[in-house]
Every structure is written in structure tokens, then in C-alpha cells.
Amino acid sequence: MSTRRMNDPVTSLEITNLSRSQVSDMAKDLDSMVEDFRHRPLDGGPYLYVSADALTMKVREGGRVVKTSVLLATGVNAEGYRELLGMQVATSESVASWTGFFRDLKARGLDQVYLVTSDAHLGIQHAIGKVLPNASWQRCRTHFAKNLSGLVAKSQWPTLSAMFHTIFQQSDAEAVWSQVREVVGFCQGKFPHVADYLEEAIDELLAFTSVPKAVWTKVWSNNPTERLNREIRRRTDVVGIFPNRDAVVRLVGAVLAEQHDDWIEAEAVHVADEPGADPDDDDRQRHRCRRRRVSPGGGVIRRQHRARDGP
């Protein structure tokens, strides 16, 4: 990569005016660090809840500019800390690329996945079935809502949106399923095509009801990953078009490694129970979880500060 080309991405890291030798040394150091990060053993499992998403990046290949997909996965380890599990640059979001990505994660130690949250891309769905057959799939409610909004006139969306969101405002799983039937019935009268669309997606949209309520808000959408995507975009927009795929891996990998460290050094998400467990079975456990807060990881959860020098 040229000095000019390298100056663009490193500017996003708040580093400027690099010499040729500095570019070379920095590229080597970054490549080594990113390589170690991307291929580290995933030995912090089980990773009960996983979120998968992808970003599109423009790359110069064969004298033309093409789009590539950066596949991303995050999860929560056994200690309750959110981790960036991996990233991979693929030609597209195909079944083959997602299958290869999940197989790589599994080979590195990803196991006992209970629920995978993503959008409705067929490549992800089929790959989950192939590589993680015991995991359920949660369709991201945020992406689904965007799809719903495109099925009605702009003036009708506030009404439909308000009804749709009542599904996720219920106190327990039974109430959620009851309310979604109410919403389908409402739509059958006003938006028949929306009722059919919603009814077809009920099982995948409400997969979150099979896990403890304490984690619902963190597993029913890809919002945490979307925030990560915005940070990646903020850095990569400085570059625009990457000279090759290695440059994408170098910059995005460095951003992910930085974010990974920030998560570990910040607050921990402590997992108290396995999915499906009764959080009230152990009075002492309940007492310890007075400061409970929702976050992916399974079961009843609380946040606690983690010292910078270790768990």
C-alpha cells in the first residue's frame, strides 16, 4: 500500500503525516495484530447468543471497483463479556461465504450457541442450519419493521408501527404470542397483505420468547451490532475505495480489535442463568442480582465493573 493510501485509513485512527518507512512498519505491525486477533482461539465459551451482520466495502480489483462483504459476528462469553468473535471479507453474502465464516468460528471454539440474531438474508439462515443446527434463529425486529414500513403508505405507517411495537411491550411470552395474534387480526381488516407477511414471520420474529425475559431486549434485534457498524463506517468512510481486500482486513480488523478491548475494559455483563432456567430458583442468586440489567449472554444478568488488569 502506498504512503498516500495508508495516510487515508490511519487518519481515521488520528495519525497523520506518515513517512514511507513508517507506513511499512505500521502495516506490518497492524497485519500481525489483526491476524492474531482474527485467528485467536474462542476459548471463552459457551457463547449462548450470537449476532451476525455484514457491511459492504468498495475495493479495486482487476482494474475496476467492486463491492465486497465484510461478515461480522459478536457474542457473549461465559464470563458475560461481549466479544467480537470474528470478521471475514467475502465476495458476497452467499450461503457459501456465511457457511465458511461460521465453520471458521466453530473451528476456533464457538460452541453451544443457543440463538443467532440477524436479518433475513438467506445466506445466514442456511449457514446457521448447516453449521449450528442446534441454534435457533431470531429475525431482527428492527430490520423486519423497516420491511413492514415499505408495505404501507407513509401516512399509514405510524398506525401500523404503533400496533407492531405493542407485541414487544408485553410482560411474558404468553402475552407476546397473544398480542401478535391481536395485531394480525387488526391488520387483516386494514392491511390484509401486511397480515399475511407478519403471520408468515411470527415464529422467527418471536424466537426470543424461548429465552429468559431478562435478555429479550438484547437478542430481539441487531441494534448492538448496528452501533458497531456505524463506528466501522466512520473509520472506513475516510478511505472510500480500498486498494485491495487486505487493506479492508487491516483497517476493519484494527477497528474491531480496538472495540473488542474497549468492551473488555468497560463493564461486564454477568450471566447468572442458562437459557430456560428459572431465575428465582436460588434466593442467594437473586440477592446477588439486585443490580440486574439486560444484556446478551443468557439468563438473568447484571452489570458489574471489571478491573483493567483482569477479571
PDB file of C-alpha atoms in Angstrom:
ATOM      1  CA  MET A   1       0.000   0.000   0.000  1.00  0.00           C
ATOM      2  CA  SER A   2       1.327   3.454  -0.856  1.00  0.00           C
ATOM      3  CA  THR A   3       2.055   6.181   1.660  1.00  0.00           C
ATOM      4  CA  ARG A   4      -0.845   8.226   0.293  1.00  0.00           C
ATOM      5  CA  ARG A   5      -3.209   5.278   0.525  1.00  0.00           C
ATOM      6  CA  MET A   6      -2.064   4.443   4.039  1.00  0.00           C
ATOM      7  CA  ASN A   7      -2.472   8.022   5.184  1.00  0.00           C
ATOM      8  CA  ASP A   8      -6.209   7.826   4.496  1.00  0.00           C
ATOM      9  CA  PRO A   9      -7.077   4.942   6.837  1.00  0.00           C
ATOM     10  CA  VAL A  10      -4.670   5.929   9.578  1.00  0.00           C
ATOM     11  CA  THR A  11      -6.141   9.425   9.582  1.00  0.00           C
ATOM     12  CA  SER A  12      -9.288   7.775  10.907  1.00  0.00           C
ATOM     13  CA  LEU A  13      -7.115   6.466  13.745  1.00  0.00           C
ATOM     14  CA  GLU A  14      -5.968  10.047  14.412  1.00  0.00           C
ATOM     15  CA  ILE A  15      -2.467   9.549  12.992  1.00  0.00           C
ATOM     16  CA  THR A  16      -1.176  11.887  10.262  1.00  0.00           C
ATOM     17  CA  ASN A  17       1.847  12.679   8.037  1.00  0.00           C
ATOM     18  CA  LEU A  18       3.455   9.253   7.781  1.00  0.00           C
ATOM     19  CA  SER A  19       6.776   8.592   6.056  1.00  0.00           C
ATOM     20  CA  ARG A  20       7.255   5.621   3.730  1.00  0.00           C
ATOM     21  CA  SER A  21       9.185   3.644   6.351  1.00  0.00           C
ATOM     22  CA  GLN A  22       6.568   4.415   8.977  1.00  0.00           C
ATOM     23  CA  VAL A  23       3.853   3.159   6.643  1.00  0.00           C
ATOM     24  CA  SER A  24       5.746  -0.082   6.094  1.00  0.00           C
ATOM     25  CA  ASP A  25       6.377  -0.636   9.797  1.00  0.00           C
ATOM     26  CA  MET A  26       2.825   0.249  10.746  1.00  0.00           C
ATOM     27  CA  ALA A  27       1.367  -2.047   8.105  1.00  0.00           C
ATOM     28  CA  LYS A  28       3.465  -4.955   9.381  1.00  0.00           C
ATOM     29  CA  ASP A  29       2.501  -4.297  12.989  1.00  0.00           C
ATOM     30  CA  LEU A  30      -1.179  -3.916  12.104  1.00  0.00           C
ATOM     31  CA  ASP A  31      -1.165  -7.055   9.995  1.00  0.00           C
ATOM     32  CA  SER A  32       0.373  -9.066  12.818  1.00  0.00           C
ATOM     33  CA  MET A  33      -2.031  -7.699  15.408  1.00  0.00           C
ATOM     34  CA  VAL A  34      -5.107  -8.173  13.225  1.00  0.00           C
ATOM     35  CA  GLU A  35      -4.030 -11.679  12.226  1.00  0.00           C
ATOM     36  CA  ASP A  36      -3.641 -12.689  15.874  1.00  0.00           C
ATOM     37  CA  PHE A  37      -6.999 -11.142  16.722  1.00  0.00           C
ATOM     38  CA  ARG A  38      -8.891 -12.767  13.858  1.00  0.00           C
ATOM     39  CA  HIS A  39      -7.493 -16.236  14.491  1.00  0.00           C
ATOM     40  CA  ARG A  40      -7.374 -16.298  18.284  1.00  0.00           C
ATOM     41  CA  PRO A  41      -8.994 -19.314  19.980  1.00  0.00           C
ATOM     42  CA  LEU A  42     -12.569 -18.687  21.089  1.00  0.00           C
ATOM     43  CA  ASP A  43     -11.988 -20.322  24.456  1.00  0.00           C
ATOM     44  CA  GLY A  44     -14.316 -18.120  26.496  1.00  0.00           C
ATOM     45  CA  GLY A  45     -17.441 -20.118  25.676  1.00  0.00           C
ATOM     46  CA  PRO A  46     -20.097 -21.217  25.716  1.00  0.00           C
ATOM     47  CA  TYR A  47     -21.275 -18.352  23.536  1.00  0.00           C
ATOM     48  CA  LEU A  48     -25.013 -18.643  24.066  1.00  0.00           C
ATOM     49  CA  TYR A  49     -26.148 -15.671  21.999  1.00  0.00           C
ATOM     50  CA  VAL A  50     -24.531 -14.607  18.734  1.00  0.00           C
ATOM     51  CA  SER A  51     -25.291 -11.669  16.470  1.00  0.00           C
ATOM     52  CA  ALA A  52     -24.322 -11.748  12.779  1.00  0.00           C
ATOM     53  CA  ASP A  53     -24.283  -8.929  10.263  1.00  0.00           C
ATOM     54  CA  ALA A  54     -22.406  -7.691   7.193  1.00  0.00           C
ATOM     55  CA  LEU A  55     -21.127  -4.457   5.714  1.00  0.00           C
ATOM     56  CA  THR A  56     -20.396  -3.621   2.083  1.00  0.00           C
ATOM     57  CA  MET A  57     -16.981  -2.184   1.161  1.00  0.00           C
ATOM     58  CA  LYS A  58     -15.717  -0.987  -2.215  1.00  0.00           C
ATOM     59  CA  VAL A  59     -12.419  -2.495  -3.374  1.00  0.00           C
ATOM     60  CA  ARG A  60     -10.302  -2.138  -6.507  1.00  0.00           C
ATOM     61  CA  GLU A  61      -9.848  -5.496  -8.217  1.00  0.00           C
ATOM     62  CA  GLY A  62      -8.720  -6.223 -11.765  1.00  0.00           C
ATOM     63  CA  GLY A  63      -8.747  -2.572 -12.744  1.00  0.00           C
ATOM     64  CA  ARG A  64     -12.316  -1.952 -11.616  1.00  0.00           C
ATOM     65  CA  VAL A  65     -14.166  -1.123  -8.408  1.00  0.00           C
ATOM     66  CA  VAL A  66     -16.206  -3.987  -6.944  1.00  0.00           C
ATOM     67  CA  LYS A  67     -18.276  -4.450  -3.814  1.00  0.00           C
ATOM     68  CA  THR A  68     -17.204  -6.925  -1.156  1.00  0.00           C
ATOM     69  CA  SER A  69     -18.954  -8.020   2.022  1.00  0.00           C
ATOM     70  CA  VAL A  70     -17.376  -7.848   5.467  1.00  0.00           C
ATOM     71  CA  LEU A  71     -19.001 -10.565   7.577  1.00  0.00           C
ATOM     72  CA  LEU A  72     -19.117  -9.856  11.311  1.00  0.00           C
ATOM     73  CA  ALA A  73     -20.097 -11.862  14.379  1.00  0.00           C
ATOM     74  CA  THR A  74     -20.323 -10.832  18.020  1.00  0.00           C
ATOM     75  CA  GLY A  75     -21.239 -12.906  21.032  1.00  0.00           C
ATOM     76  CA  VAL A  76     -21.201 -13.071  24.806  1.00  0.00           C
ATOM     77  CA  ASN A  77     -18.766 -15.387  26.550  1.00  0.00           C
ATOM     78  CA  ALA A  78     -19.234 -17.461  29.701  1.00  0.00           C
ATOM     79  CA  GLU A  79     -17.988 -14.599  31.898  1.00  0.00           C
ATOM     80  CA  GLY A  80     -20.655 -12.327  30.481  1.00  0.00           C
ATOM     81  CA  TYR A  81     -18.372 -10.134  28.359  1.00  0.00           C
ATOM     82  CA  ARG A  82     -19.352  -9.211  24.848  1.00  0.00           C
ATOM     83  CA  GLU A  83     -16.723 -10.290  22.324  1.00  0.00           C
ATOM     84  CA  LEU A  84     -16.086  -9.645  18.672  1.00  0.00           C
ATOM     85  CA  LEU A  85     -15.877 -13.234  17.534  1.00  0.00           C
ATOM     86  CA  GLY A  86     -14.632 -12.702  14.027  1.00  0.00           C
ATOM     87  CA  MET A  87     -14.663 -10.969  10.676  1.00  0.00           C
ATOM     88  CA  GLN A  88     -14.117 -12.125   7.129  1.00  0.00           C
ATOM     89  CA  VAL A  89     -14.070 -10.404   3.751  1.00  0.00           C
ATOM     90  CA  ALA A  90     -16.131 -12.245   1.129  1.00  0.00           C
ATOM     91  CA  THR A  91     -17.150 -11.607  -2.452  1.00  0.00           C
ATOM     92  CA  SER A  92     -20.812 -11.528  -1.420  1.00  0.00           C
ATOM     93  CA  GLU A  93     -23.254 -12.595   1.315  1.00  0.00           C
ATOM     94  CA  SER A  94     -23.745 -16.044  -0.160  1.00  0.00           C
ATOM     95  CA  VAL A  95     -24.611 -19.309   1.552  1.00  0.00           C
ATOM     96  CA  ALA A  96     -21.049 -20.460   0.876  1.00  0.00           C
ATOM     97  CA  SER A  97     -19.430 -17.361   2.422  1.00  0.00           C
ATOM     98  CA  TRP A  98     -21.571 -17.427   5.576  1.00  0.00           C
ATOM     99  CA  THR A  99     -21.121 -21.184   5.904  1.00  0.00           C
ATOM    100  CA  GLY A 100     -17.354 -20.819   5.650  1.00  0.00           C
ATOM    101  CA  PHE A 101     -17.404 -17.973   8.164  1.00  0.00           C
ATOM    102  CA  PHE A 102     -19.428 -19.913  10.750  1.00  0.00           C
ATOM    103  CA  ARG A 103     -17.292 -23.020  10.230  1.00  0.00           C
ATOM    104  CA  ASP A 104     -14.184 -20.965  10.910  1.00  0.00           C
ATOM    105  CA  LEU A 105     -15.744 -19.618  14.124  1.00  0.00           C
ATOM    106  CA  LYS A 106     -16.731 -23.133  15.168  1.00  0.00           C
ATOM    107  CA  ALA A 107     -13.227 -24.462  14.467  1.00  0.00           C
ATOM    108  CA  ARG A 108     -11.826 -21.724  16.698  1.00  0.00           C
ATOM    109  CA  GLY A 109     -14.097 -22.732  19.585  1.00  0.00           C
ATOM    110  CA  LEU A 110     -17.606 -21.335  19.015  1.00  0.00           C
ATOM    111  CA  ASP A 111     -19.973 -23.801  20.664  1.00  0.00           C
ATOM    112  CA  GLN A 112     -23.285 -24.256  22.474  1.00  0.00           C
ATOM    113  CA  VAL A 113     -24.882 -21.384  20.557  1.00  0.00           C
ATOM    114  CA  TYR A 114     -28.494 -21.053  21.684  1.00  0.00           C
ATOM    115  CA  LEU A 115     -29.729 -18.199  19.498  1.00  0.00           C
ATOM    116  CA  VAL A 116     -28.391 -16.324  16.479  1.00  0.00           C
ATOM    117  CA  THR A 117     -29.823 -12.895  15.687  1.00  0.00           C
ATOM    118  CA  SER A 118     -29.566 -11.479  12.175  1.00  0.00           C
ATOM    119  CA  ASP A 119     -31.530 -10.003   9.320  1.00  0.00           C
ATOM    120  CA  ALA A 120     -33.434 -12.293   6.967  1.00  0.00           C
ATOM    121  CA  HIS A 121     -30.637 -12.840   4.459  1.00  0.00           C
ATOM    122  CA  LEU A 122     -30.985 -16.387   3.139  1.00  0.00           C
ATOM    123  CA  GLY A 123     -27.237 -16.927   3.226  1.00  0.00           C
ATOM    124  CA  ILE A 124     -27.153 -16.503   7.001  1.00  0.00           C
ATOM    125  CA  GLN A 125     -30.218 -18.642   7.593  1.00  0.00           C
ATOM    126  CA  HIS A 126     -28.948 -21.575   5.563  1.00  0.00           C
ATOM    127  CA  ALA A 127     -25.472 -21.327   7.078  1.00  0.00           C
ATOM    128  CA  ILE A 128     -26.894 -21.425  10.603  1.00  0.00           C
ATOM    129  CA  GLY A 129     -28.802 -24.576   9.727  1.00  0.00           C
ATOM    130  CA  LYS A 130     -25.685 -26.212   8.310  1.00  0.00           C
ATOM    131  CA  VAL A 131     -23.082 -25.231  10.883  1.00  0.00           C
ATOM    132  CA  LEU A 132     -25.102 -24.505  14.047  1.00  0.00           C
ATOM    133  CA  PRO A 133     -28.056 -26.896  13.737  1.00  0.00           C
ATOM    134  CA  ASN A 134     -28.924 -26.699  17.441  1.00  0.00           C
ATOM    135  CA  ALA A 135     -29.215 -22.911  17.429  1.00  0.00           C
ATOM    136  CA  SER A 136     -32.494 -21.073  16.954  1.00  0.00           C
ATOM    137  CA  TRP A 137     -32.702 -18.101  14.614  1.00  0.00           C
ATOM    138  CA  GLN A 138     -34.067 -14.744  15.744  1.00  0.00           C
ATOM    139  CA  ARG A 139     -35.095 -12.402  12.950  1.00  0.00           C
ATOM    140  CA  CYS A 140     -34.040  -8.867  13.802  1.00  0.00           C
ATOM    141  CA  ARG A 141     -37.188  -6.910  14.706  1.00  0.00           C
ATOM    142  CA  THR A 142     -35.618  -3.630  13.565  1.00  0.00           C
ATOM    143  CA  HIS A 143     -34.958  -4.927  10.053  1.00  0.00           C
ATOM    144  CA  PHE A 144     -38.419  -6.503   9.997  1.00  0.00           C
ATOM    145  CA  ALA A 145     -40.045  -3.194  10.975  1.00  0.00           C
ATOM    146  CA  LYS A 146     -38.239  -1.484   8.091  1.00  0.00           C
ATOM    147  CA  ASN A 147     -39.653  -4.097   5.744  1.00  0.00           C
ATOM    148  CA  LEU A 148     -43.134  -3.530   7.159  1.00  0.00           C
ATOM    149  CA  SER A 149     -42.885   0.202   6.613  1.00  0.00           C
ATOM    150  CA  GLY A 150     -42.383  -0.413   2.912  1.00  0.00           C
ATOM    151  CA  LEU A 151     -45.656  -2.315   2.650  1.00  0.00           C
ATOM    152  CA  VAL A 152     -47.939   0.604   3.507  1.00  0.00           C
ATOM    153  CA  ALA A 153     -48.306   4.256   2.597  1.00  0.00           C
ATOM    154  CA  LYS A 154     -46.220   6.710   4.584  1.00  0.00           C
ATOM    155  CA  SER A 155     -49.366   8.141   6.186  1.00  0.00           C
ATOM    156  CA  GLN A 156     -50.386   4.672   7.395  1.00  0.00           C
ATOM    157  CA  TRP A 157     -47.052   3.687   8.921  1.00  0.00           C
ATOM    158  CA  PRO A 158     -47.493   5.465  12.316  1.00  0.00           C
ATOM    159  CA  THR A 159     -50.630   3.405  13.000  1.00  0.00           C
ATOM    160  CA  LEU A 160     -49.049   0.148  11.891  1.00  0.00           C
ATOM    161  CA  SER A 161     -45.812   0.915  13.720  1.00  0.00           C
ATOM    162  CA  ALA A 162     -47.637   1.582  16.990  1.00  0.00           C
ATOM    163  CA  MET A 163     -49.508  -1.723  16.709  1.00  0.00           C
ATOM    164  CA  PHE A 164     -46.373  -3.642  15.771  1.00  0.00           C
ATOM    165  CA  HIS A 165     -44.432  -2.344  18.773  1.00  0.00           C
ATOM    166  CA  THR A 166     -47.140  -3.439  21.212  1.00  0.00           C
ATOM    167  CA  ILE A 167     -46.007  -7.006  20.516  1.00  0.00           C
ATOM    168  CA  PHE A 168     -42.712  -6.289  22.261  1.00  0.00           C
ATOM    169  CA  GLN A 169     -44.200  -4.423  25.206  1.00  0.00           C
ATOM    170  CA  GLN A 170     -45.750  -7.470  26.878  1.00  0.00           C
ATOM    171  CA  SER A 171     -44.842  -8.858  30.283  1.00  0.00           C
ATOM    172  CA  ASP A 172     -44.270 -12.513  29.370  1.00  0.00           C
ATOM    173  CA  ALA A 173     -44.037 -14.932  26.461  1.00  0.00           C
ATOM    174  CA  GLU A 174     -47.698 -15.926  26.600  1.00  0.00           C
ATOM    175  CA  ALA A 175     -48.777 -12.288  26.405  1.00  0.00           C
ATOM    176  CA  VAL A 176     -46.411 -11.687  23.481  1.00  0.00           C
ATOM    177  CA  TRP A 177     -47.944 -14.517  21.458  1.00  0.00           C
ATOM    178  CA  SER A 178     -51.436 -13.390  22.348  1.00  0.00           C
ATOM    179  CA  GLN A 179     -50.676  -9.831  21.295  1.00  0.00           C
ATOM    180  CA  VAL A 180     -49.154 -10.814  17.966  1.00  0.00           C
ATOM    181  CA  ARG A 181     -52.420 -12.572  17.134  1.00  0.00           C
ATOM    182  CA  GLU A 182     -54.282  -9.389  18.022  1.00  0.00           C
ATOM    183  CA  VAL A 183     -52.028  -7.414  15.697  1.00  0.00           C
ATOM    184  CA  VAL A 184     -52.501  -9.898  12.866  1.00  0.00           C
ATOM    185  CA  GLY A 185     -56.259  -9.642  13.351  1.00  0.00           C
ATOM    186  CA  PHE A 186     -56.048  -5.847  13.273  1.00  0.00           C
ATOM    187  CA  CYS A 187     -54.016  -5.950  10.053  1.00  0.00           C
ATOM    188  CA  GLN A 188     -56.422  -8.356   8.381  1.00  0.00           C
ATOM    189  CA  GLY A 189     -59.054  -5.631   8.498  1.00  0.00           C
ATOM    190  CA  LYS A 190     -56.894  -2.695   7.411  1.00  0.00           C
ATOM    191  CA  PHE A 191     -53.786  -4.171   5.720  1.00  0.00           C
ATOM    192  CA  PRO A 192     -54.501  -7.752   4.539  1.00  0.00           C
ATOM    193  CA  HIS A 193     -51.133  -8.080   2.767  1.00  0.00           C
ATOM    194  CA  VAL A 194     -49.331  -6.975   5.942  1.00  0.00           C
ATOM    195  CA  ALA A 195     -51.275  -9.555   7.974  1.00  0.00           C
ATOM    196  CA  ASP A 196     -50.069 -12.327   5.672  1.00  0.00           C
ATOM    197  CA  TYR A 197     -46.483 -11.071   5.781  1.00  0.00           C
ATOM    198  CA  LEU A 198     -46.495 -10.838   9.581  1.00  0.00           C
ATOM    199  CA  GLU A 199     -48.118 -14.219  10.092  1.00  0.00           C
ATOM    200  CA  GLU A 200     -45.514 -15.929   7.930  1.00  0.00           C
ATOM    201  CA  ALA A 201     -42.718 -14.463  10.061  1.00  0.00           C
ATOM    202  CA  ILE A 202     -44.182 -14.987  13.541  1.00  0.00           C
ATOM    203  CA  ASP A 203     -42.041 -17.957  14.584  1.00  0.00           C
ATOM    204  CA  GLU A 204     -38.731 -16.374  13.585  1.00  0.00           C
ATOM    205  CA  LEU A 205     -39.732 -12.940  14.862  1.00  0.00           C
ATOM    206  CA  LEU A 206     -40.706 -14.265  18.299  1.00  0.00           C
ATOM    207  CA  ALA A 207     -37.861 -16.758  18.804  1.00  0.00           C
ATOM    208  CA  PHE A 208     -36.682 -14.517  21.652  1.00  0.00           C
ATOM    209  CA  THR A 209     -39.628 -15.680  23.800  1.00  0.00           C
ATOM    210  CA  SER A 210     -37.840 -19.012  24.362  1.00  0.00           C
ATOM    211  CA  VAL A 211     -35.141 -17.319  26.449  1.00  0.00           C
ATOM    212  CA  PRO A 212     -35.407 -15.560  29.838  1.00  0.00           C
ATOM    213  CA  LYS A 213     -37.152 -12.199  29.708  1.00  0.00           C
ATOM    214  CA  ALA A 214     -34.073 -10.526  31.147  1.00  0.00           C
ATOM    215  CA  VAL A 215     -32.318 -10.834  27.797  1.00  0.00           C
ATOM    216  CA  TRP A 216     -35.185 -10.111  25.408  1.00  0.00           C
ATOM    217  CA  THR A 217     -34.194  -6.541  24.617  1.00  0.00           C
ATOM    218  CA  LYS A 218     -30.692  -7.598  23.640  1.00  0.00           C
ATOM    219  CA  VAL A 219     -31.497 -10.578  21.438  1.00  0.00           C
ATOM    220  CA  TRP A 220     -34.609  -9.493  19.535  1.00  0.00           C
ATOM    221  CA  SER A 221     -32.645  -7.112  17.318  1.00  0.00           C
ATOM    222  CA  ASN A 222     -29.201  -6.480  15.880  1.00  0.00           C
ATOM    223  CA  ASN A 223     -29.000  -2.980  17.361  1.00  0.00           C
ATOM    224  CA  PRO A 224     -25.724  -3.562  19.282  1.00  0.00           C
ATOM    225  CA  THR A 225     -24.078  -4.735  16.058  1.00  0.00           C
ATOM    226  CA  GLU A 226     -25.580  -1.790  14.170  1.00  0.00           C
ATOM    227  CA  ARG A 227     -23.807   0.588  16.552  1.00  0.00           C
ATOM    228  CA  LEU A 228     -20.567  -1.246  15.854  1.00  0.00           C
ATOM    229  CA  ASN A 229     -21.241  -0.931  12.123  1.00  0.00           C
ATOM    230  CA  ARG A 230     -21.623   2.832  12.445  1.00  0.00           C
ATOM    231  CA  GLU A 231     -18.219   3.058  14.123  1.00  0.00           C
ATOM    232  CA  ILE A 232     -16.650   0.985  11.355  1.00  0.00           C
ATOM    233  CA  ARG A 233     -18.303   3.222   8.753  1.00  0.00           C
ATOM    234  CA  ARG A 234     -16.988   6.319  10.482  1.00  0.00           C
ATOM    235  CA  ARG A 235     -13.451   4.994  10.069  1.00  0.00           C
ATOM    236  CA  THR A 236     -13.734   3.437   6.608  1.00  0.00           C
ATOM    237  CA  ASP A 237     -15.539   6.395   5.028  1.00  0.00           C
ATOM    238  CA  VAL A 238     -12.208   8.218   5.239  1.00  0.00           C
ATOM    239  CA  VAL A 239     -10.805   5.743   2.720  1.00  0.00           C
ATOM    240  CA  GLY A 240     -13.770   5.369   0.389  1.00  0.00           C
ATOM    241  CA  ILE A 241     -12.386   2.798  -2.064  1.00  0.00           C
ATOM    242  CA  PHE A 242      -9.853   0.303  -0.705  1.00  0.00           C
ATOM    243  CA  PRO A 243      -6.884  -0.689  -2.917  1.00  0.00           C
ATOM    244  CA  ASN A 244      -7.354  -4.403  -2.132  1.00  0.00           C
ATOM    245  CA  ARG A 245      -9.032  -6.806   0.290  1.00  0.00           C
ATOM    246  CA  ASP A 246      -6.001  -6.956   2.561  1.00  0.00           C
ATOM    247  CA  ALA A 247      -6.433  -3.249   3.201  1.00  0.00           C
ATOM    248  CA  VAL A 248     -10.042  -3.864   4.255  1.00  0.00           C
ATOM    249  CA  VAL A 249      -8.940  -6.594   6.652  1.00  0.00           C
ATOM    250  CA  ARG A 250      -6.188  -4.365   8.022  1.00  0.00           C
ATOM    251  CA  LEU A 251      -8.353  -1.340   8.816  1.00  0.00           C
ATOM    252  CA  VAL A 252     -11.605  -3.048   9.802  1.00  0.00           C
ATOM    253  CA  GLY A 253      -9.669  -5.626  11.806  1.00  0.00           C
ATOM    254  CA  ALA A 254      -7.841  -2.879  13.688  1.00  0.00           C
ATOM    255  CA  VAL A 255     -11.112  -1.098  14.468  1.00  0.00           C
ATOM    256  CA  LEU A 256     -12.687  -4.350  15.677  1.00  0.00           C
ATOM    257  CA  ALA A 257      -9.712  -5.222  17.859  1.00  0.00           C
ATOM    258  CA  GLU A 258      -9.886  -1.761  19.404  1.00  0.00           C
ATOM    259  CA  GLN A 259     -13.622  -2.104  20.057  1.00  0.00           C
ATOM    260  CA  HIS A 260     -13.096  -5.590  21.478  1.00  0.00           C
ATOM    261  CA  ASP A 261     -10.594  -4.246  24.009  1.00  0.00           C
ATOM    262  CA  ASP A 262     -12.932  -1.390  24.917  1.00  0.00           C
ATOM    263  CA  TRP A 263     -15.728  -3.854  25.674  1.00  0.00           C
ATOM    264  CA  ILE A 264     -13.485  -5.975  27.867  1.00  0.00           C
ATOM    265  CA  GLU A 265     -12.132  -2.986  29.775  1.00  0.00           C
ATOM    266  CA  ALA A 266     -15.559  -1.468  30.326  1.00  0.00           C
ATOM    267  CA  GLU A 267     -18.493  -3.027  32.135  1.00  0.00           C
ATOM    268  CA  ALA A 268     -19.074  -6.763  32.225  1.00  0.00           C
ATOM    269  CA  VAL A 269     -22.352  -8.437  31.534  1.00  0.00           C
ATOM    270  CA  HIS A 270     -22.568 -11.129  34.194  1.00  0.00           C
ATOM    271  CA  VAL A 271     -24.520 -14.248  33.311  1.00  0.00           C
ATOM    272  CA  ALA A 272     -26.430 -15.785  36.183  1.00  0.00           C
ATOM    273  CA  ASP A 273     -28.515 -18.488  34.480  1.00  0.00           C
ATOM    274  CA  GLU A 274     -28.649 -20.732  31.452  1.00  0.00           C
ATOM    275  CA  PRO A 275     -31.454 -20.195  28.909  1.00  0.00           C
ATOM    276  CA  GLY A 276     -34.701 -21.629  30.165  1.00  0.00           C
ATOM    277  CA  ALA A 277     -33.664 -21.618  33.819  1.00  0.00           C
ATOM    278  CA  ASP A 278     -35.877 -20.122  36.499  1.00  0.00           C
ATOM    279  CA  PRO A 279     -34.107 -17.013  37.847  1.00  0.00           C
ATOM    280  CA  ASP A 280     -35.937 -17.341  41.164  1.00  0.00           C
ATOM    281  CA  ASP A 281     -34.791 -20.872  41.975  1.00  0.00           C
ATOM    282  CA  ASP A 282     -31.862 -19.662  44.050  1.00  0.00           C
ATOM    283  CA  ASP A 283     -32.626 -16.951  46.607  1.00  0.00           C
ATOM    284  CA  ARG A 284     -28.960 -16.142  47.040  1.00  0.00           C
ATOM    285  CA  GLN A 285     -28.516 -15.805  43.296  1.00  0.00           C
ATOM    286  CA  ARG A 286     -31.466 -13.431  43.189  1.00  0.00           C
ATOM    287  CA  HIS A 287     -29.978 -11.396  46.027  1.00  0.00           C
ATOM    288  CA  ARG A 288     -26.682 -11.101  44.186  1.00  0.00           C
ATOM    289  CA  CYS A 289     -28.512  -9.947  41.059  1.00  0.00           C
ATOM    290  CA  ARG A 290     -30.283  -6.966  42.606  1.00  0.00           C
ATOM    291  CA  ARG A 291     -28.451  -4.713  40.181  1.00  0.00           C
ATOM    292  CA  ARG A 292     -29.636  -6.744  37.219  1.00  0.00           C
ATOM    293  CA  ARG A 293     -29.509  -5.297  33.797  1.00  0.00           C
ATOM    294  CA  VAL A 294     -30.305  -6.764  30.403  1.00  0.00           C
ATOM    295  CA  SER A 295     -27.577  -7.784  28.014  1.00  0.00           C
ATOM    296  CA  PRO A 296     -26.939 -10.745  25.749  1.00  0.00           C
ATOM    297  CA  GLY A 297     -25.369 -13.725  27.432  1.00  0.00           C
ATOM    298  CA  GLY A 298     -28.268 -15.807  28.572  1.00  0.00           C
ATOM    299  CA  GLY A 299     -30.419 -15.893  31.636  1.00  0.00           C
ATOM    300  CA  VAL A 300     -30.644 -13.296  34.329  1.00  0.00           C
ATOM    301  CA  ILE A 301     -27.863 -10.804  34.003  1.00  0.00           C
ATOM    302  CA  ARG A 302     -26.273  -7.969  35.907  1.00  0.00           C
ATOM    303  CA  ARG A 303     -23.624  -5.444  35.029  1.00  0.00           C
ATOM    304  CA  GLN A 304     -20.528  -5.046  37.098  1.00  0.00           C
ATOM    305  CA  HIS A 305     -17.304  -3.145  36.567  1.00  0.00           C
ATOM    306  CA  ARG A 306     -14.261  -5.143  35.581  1.00  0.00           C
ATOM    307  CA  ALA A 307     -10.797  -4.089  36.630  1.00  0.00           C
ATOM    308  CA  ARG A 308      -8.492  -3.220  33.769  1.00  0.00           C
ATOM    309  CA  ASP A 309      -5.824  -5.679  34.891  1.00  0.00           C
ATOM    310  CA  GLY A 310      -8.027  -8.792  34.798  1.00  0.00           C
ATOM    311  CA  PRO A 311     -11.345 -10.465  35.538  1.00  0.00           C
TER     312      PRO A 311
END
